[in-house]
Coordinates of C-alpha atoms in Angstrom, one line a residue:
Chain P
X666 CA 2.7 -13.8 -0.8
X667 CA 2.1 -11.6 2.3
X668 CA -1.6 -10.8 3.7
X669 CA -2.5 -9.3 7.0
X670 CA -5.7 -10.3 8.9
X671 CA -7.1 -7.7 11.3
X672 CA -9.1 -9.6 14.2
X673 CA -12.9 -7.5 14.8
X674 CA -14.4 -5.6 11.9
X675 CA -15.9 -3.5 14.5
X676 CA -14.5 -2.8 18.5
X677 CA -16.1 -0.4 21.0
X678 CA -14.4 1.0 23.9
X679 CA -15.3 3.8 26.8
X680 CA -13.6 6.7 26.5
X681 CA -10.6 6.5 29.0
X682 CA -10.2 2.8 28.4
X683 CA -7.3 0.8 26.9
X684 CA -7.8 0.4 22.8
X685 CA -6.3 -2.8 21.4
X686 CA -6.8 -3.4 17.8
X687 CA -5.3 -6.7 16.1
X688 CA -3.2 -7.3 13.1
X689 CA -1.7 -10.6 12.2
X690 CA 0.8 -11.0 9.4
X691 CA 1.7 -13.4 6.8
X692 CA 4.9 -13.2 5.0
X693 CA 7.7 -15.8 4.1
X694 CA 10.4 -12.8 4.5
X695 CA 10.9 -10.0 6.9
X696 CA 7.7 -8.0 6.4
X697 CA 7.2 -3.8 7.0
X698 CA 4.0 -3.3 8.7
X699 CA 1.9 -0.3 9.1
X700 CA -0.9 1.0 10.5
X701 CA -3.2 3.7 8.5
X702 CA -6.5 5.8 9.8
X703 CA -9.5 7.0 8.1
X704 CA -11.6 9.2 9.6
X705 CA -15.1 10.1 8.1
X706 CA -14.7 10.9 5.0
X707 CA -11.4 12.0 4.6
X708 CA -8.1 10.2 3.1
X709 CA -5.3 8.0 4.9
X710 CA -3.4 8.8 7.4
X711 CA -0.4 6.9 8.8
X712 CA -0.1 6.0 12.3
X713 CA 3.0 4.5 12.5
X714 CA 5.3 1.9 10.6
X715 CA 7.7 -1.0 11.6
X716 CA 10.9 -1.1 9.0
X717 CA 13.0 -3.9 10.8
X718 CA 14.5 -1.3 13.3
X719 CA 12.9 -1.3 16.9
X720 CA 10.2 -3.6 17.6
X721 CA 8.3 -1.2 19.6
X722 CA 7.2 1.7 17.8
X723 CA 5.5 5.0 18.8
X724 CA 3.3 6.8 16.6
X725 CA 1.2 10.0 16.5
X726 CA -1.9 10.3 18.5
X727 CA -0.6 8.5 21.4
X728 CA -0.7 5.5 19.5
X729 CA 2.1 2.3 19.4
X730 CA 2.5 -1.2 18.1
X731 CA 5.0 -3.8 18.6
X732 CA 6.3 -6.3 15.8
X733 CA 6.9 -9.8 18.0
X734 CA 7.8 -11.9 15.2
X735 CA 7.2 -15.0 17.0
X736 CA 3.4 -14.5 17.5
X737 CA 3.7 -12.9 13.5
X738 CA 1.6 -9.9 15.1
X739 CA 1.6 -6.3 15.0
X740 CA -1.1 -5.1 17.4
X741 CA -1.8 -1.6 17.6
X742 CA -2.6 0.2 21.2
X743 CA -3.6 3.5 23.0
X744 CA -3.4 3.1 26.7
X745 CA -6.1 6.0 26.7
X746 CA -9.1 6.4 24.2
X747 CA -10.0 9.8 23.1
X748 CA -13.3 10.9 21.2
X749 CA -11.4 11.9 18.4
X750 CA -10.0 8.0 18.2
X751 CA -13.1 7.1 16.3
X752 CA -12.8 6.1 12.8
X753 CA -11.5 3.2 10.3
X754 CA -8.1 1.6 11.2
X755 CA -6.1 -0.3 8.9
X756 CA -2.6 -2.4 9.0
X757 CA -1.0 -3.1 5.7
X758 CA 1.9 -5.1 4.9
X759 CA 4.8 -4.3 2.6
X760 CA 7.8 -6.7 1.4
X761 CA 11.2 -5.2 2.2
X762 CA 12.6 -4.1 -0.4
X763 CA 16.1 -5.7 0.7
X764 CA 14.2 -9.2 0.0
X765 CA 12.1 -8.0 -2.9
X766 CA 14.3 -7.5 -5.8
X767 CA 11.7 -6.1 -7.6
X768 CA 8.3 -3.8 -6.8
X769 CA 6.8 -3.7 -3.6
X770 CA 2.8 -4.0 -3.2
X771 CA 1.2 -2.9 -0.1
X772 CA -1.8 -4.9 0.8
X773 CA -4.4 -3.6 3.5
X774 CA -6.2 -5.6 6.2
X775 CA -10.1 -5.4 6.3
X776 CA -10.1 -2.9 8.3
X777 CA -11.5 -2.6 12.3
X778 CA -14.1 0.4 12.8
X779 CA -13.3 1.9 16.4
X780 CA -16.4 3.5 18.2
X781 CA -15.6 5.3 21.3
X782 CA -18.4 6.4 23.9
X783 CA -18.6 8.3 27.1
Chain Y
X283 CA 8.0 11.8 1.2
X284 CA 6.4 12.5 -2.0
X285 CA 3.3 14.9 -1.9
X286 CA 0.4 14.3 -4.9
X287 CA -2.3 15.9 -6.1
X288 CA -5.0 13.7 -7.3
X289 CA -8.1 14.9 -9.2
X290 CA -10.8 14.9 -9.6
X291 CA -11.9 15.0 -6.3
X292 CA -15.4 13.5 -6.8
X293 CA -17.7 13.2 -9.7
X294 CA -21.1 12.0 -10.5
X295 CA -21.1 10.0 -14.0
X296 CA -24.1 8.4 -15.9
X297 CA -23.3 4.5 -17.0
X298 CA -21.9 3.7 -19.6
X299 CA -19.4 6.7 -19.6
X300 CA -15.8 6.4 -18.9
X301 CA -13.2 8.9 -16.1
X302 CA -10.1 9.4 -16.1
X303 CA -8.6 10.5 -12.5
X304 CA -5.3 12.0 -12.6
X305 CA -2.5 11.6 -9.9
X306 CA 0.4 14.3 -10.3
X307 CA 3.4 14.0 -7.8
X308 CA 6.3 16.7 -6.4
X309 CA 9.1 14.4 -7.5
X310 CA 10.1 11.3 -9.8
X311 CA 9.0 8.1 -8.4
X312 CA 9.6 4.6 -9.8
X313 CA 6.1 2.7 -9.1
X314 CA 2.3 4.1 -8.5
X315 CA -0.2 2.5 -7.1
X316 CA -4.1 2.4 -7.7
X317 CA -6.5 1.6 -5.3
X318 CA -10.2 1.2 -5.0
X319 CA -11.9 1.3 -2.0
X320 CA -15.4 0.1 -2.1
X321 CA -18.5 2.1 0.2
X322 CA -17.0 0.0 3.6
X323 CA -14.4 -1.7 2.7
X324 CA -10.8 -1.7 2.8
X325 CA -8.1 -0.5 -0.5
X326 CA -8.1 -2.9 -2.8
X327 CA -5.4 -2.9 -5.3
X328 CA -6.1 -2.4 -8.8
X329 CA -2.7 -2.1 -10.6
X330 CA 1.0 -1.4 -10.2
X331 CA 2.1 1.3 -12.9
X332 CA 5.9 1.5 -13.7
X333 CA 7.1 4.1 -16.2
X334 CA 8.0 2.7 -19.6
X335 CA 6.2 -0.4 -19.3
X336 CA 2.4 -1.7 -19.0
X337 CA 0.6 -2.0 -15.6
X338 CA 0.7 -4.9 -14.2
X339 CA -3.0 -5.7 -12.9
X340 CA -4.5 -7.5 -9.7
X341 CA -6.0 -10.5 -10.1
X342 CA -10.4 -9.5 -10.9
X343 CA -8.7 -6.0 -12.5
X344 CA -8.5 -6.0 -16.4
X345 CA -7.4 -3.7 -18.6
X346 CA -9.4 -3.0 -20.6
X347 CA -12.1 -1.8 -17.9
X348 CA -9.1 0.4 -16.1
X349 CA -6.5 1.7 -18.2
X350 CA -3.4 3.1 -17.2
X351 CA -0.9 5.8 -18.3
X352 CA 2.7 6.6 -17.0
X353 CA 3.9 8.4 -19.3
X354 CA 6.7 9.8 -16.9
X355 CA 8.0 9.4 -13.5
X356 CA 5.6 11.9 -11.9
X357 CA 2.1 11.7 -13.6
X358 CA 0.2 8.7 -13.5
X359 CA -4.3 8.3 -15.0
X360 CA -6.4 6.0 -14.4
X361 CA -9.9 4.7 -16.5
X362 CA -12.5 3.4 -15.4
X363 CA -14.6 2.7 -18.4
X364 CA -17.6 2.1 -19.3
X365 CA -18.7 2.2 -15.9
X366 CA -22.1 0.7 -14.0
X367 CA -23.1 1.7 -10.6
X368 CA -20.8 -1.0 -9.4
X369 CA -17.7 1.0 -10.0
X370 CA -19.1 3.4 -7.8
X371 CA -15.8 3.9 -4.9
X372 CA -13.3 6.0 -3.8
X373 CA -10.2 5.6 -6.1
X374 CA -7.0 6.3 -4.5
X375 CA -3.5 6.3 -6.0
X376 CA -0.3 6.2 -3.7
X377 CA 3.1 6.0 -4.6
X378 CA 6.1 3.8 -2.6
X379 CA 8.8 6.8 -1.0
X380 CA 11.9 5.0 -0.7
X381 CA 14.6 7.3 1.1
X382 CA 18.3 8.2 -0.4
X383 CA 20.8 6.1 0.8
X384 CA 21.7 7.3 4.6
X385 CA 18.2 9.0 5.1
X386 CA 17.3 6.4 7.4
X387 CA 13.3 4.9 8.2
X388 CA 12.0 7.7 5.6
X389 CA 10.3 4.5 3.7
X390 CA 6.7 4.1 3.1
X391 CA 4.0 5.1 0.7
X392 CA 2.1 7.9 0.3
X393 CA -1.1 8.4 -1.1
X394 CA -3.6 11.1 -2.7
X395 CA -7.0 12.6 -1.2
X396 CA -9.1 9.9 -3.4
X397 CA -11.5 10.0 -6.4
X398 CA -15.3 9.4 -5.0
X399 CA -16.9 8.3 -8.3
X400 CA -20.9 7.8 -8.3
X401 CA -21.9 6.3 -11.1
X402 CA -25.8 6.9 -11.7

């Protein structure tokens, strides 16, 4: 069965600074991996997804994430944090469906709160 | 990717009453998803709901305290019943969007506005 494990339930950065928020995957078969955000109140959002095609992969908001299958990570980043970064992140994991032969289930990580200040 | 309309949006409901949130979607889709995601914490899933056929529920979910319906391959309800102040979460249901053959990295799921339930 897959799981993903998101490293700091809560991380704090200065606004400016780098923002590095941790997913590690398990999965016996090629996984796809995403990243969602929830800000206050409001429903998910996706950030990006990996779907086995370039490891490195650019999403809205500046953000990106890189599947290295050797470390079974998908880490997401920001070079640069905004204000308007702050809210609930989470990375979920899907079976391909190549590998699945039947239903997929995606299943979220804990979740890290981000809290950015001046 | 599929777009859905989930309602209601919110509702307050005394214990020991049941709800029924409805999910609608734009276009057929084999599988639906139902989430609940608890005052700070992540979605849990609830149930997988294929058309034709009973849900199949997550290991803590039961039946008989969250029905399902699919009656076709764009509507989807879910139950909670006889509900305490515990059941009191955002209910969310999301559908997988796999892309026609040749429409490339269009896979992923979508998923409705939410339910917030408070159960009183």
């Amino acid at each position: 069965a897959q799981s993903v494990t998101q490293l700091g339930s809560h991380v704090s950065v200065s606004e400016g600074a780098l923002v590095l928020l941790r997913c590690n995957y398990s999965s016996s078969v090629p996984p796809y991996l995403f990243w969602y955000v929830q800000y206050p109140n409001q429903g998910l959002q996706l950030l990006l997804k990996y779907t086995s095609a370039a490891t490195l992969v650019k999403g809205i908001n500046g953000f990106e994430a890189e599947f290295k299958k050797s470390e079974t990570s998908f880490h997401l980043t920001k070079p640069s944090a905004h204000m308007s970064d702050a809210a609930e992140y989470f990375c979920a994991v899907s079976l391909s469906s190549f590998f699945s032969g039947g239903y997929n289930k995606l299943i979220f990580g804990a979740g890290t709160r981000l809290a950015v200040h001046p | 990717s599929a777009v859905i309309s989930q309602k209601p949006s919110r509702d307050i409901c005394q214990r020991g009453t049941s709800l029924t949130i409805q999910c609608q979607v734009d276009s057929q889709v084999t599988m639906m998803f139902w989430y609940r995601q608890q005052p700070g914490q992540s979605l849990t899933l609830i149930a997988t709901a294929n058309q034709g056929s009973e849900a199949t529920y997550e290991s803590g979910f039961v039946i008989d305290k969250f029905p399902i319906s699919r009656p076709n391959l764009t509507f989807s309800t879910l139950t909670v019943s006889n509900m305490s102040p515990e059941d009191s979460s955002i209910y969310l249901c999301s559908v997988e969007w796999i892309p026609a053959s040749g429409q490339g990295s269009g896979y992923g799921y979508t998923f409705g506005s939410g339910t917030r339930l408070t159960v009183v």
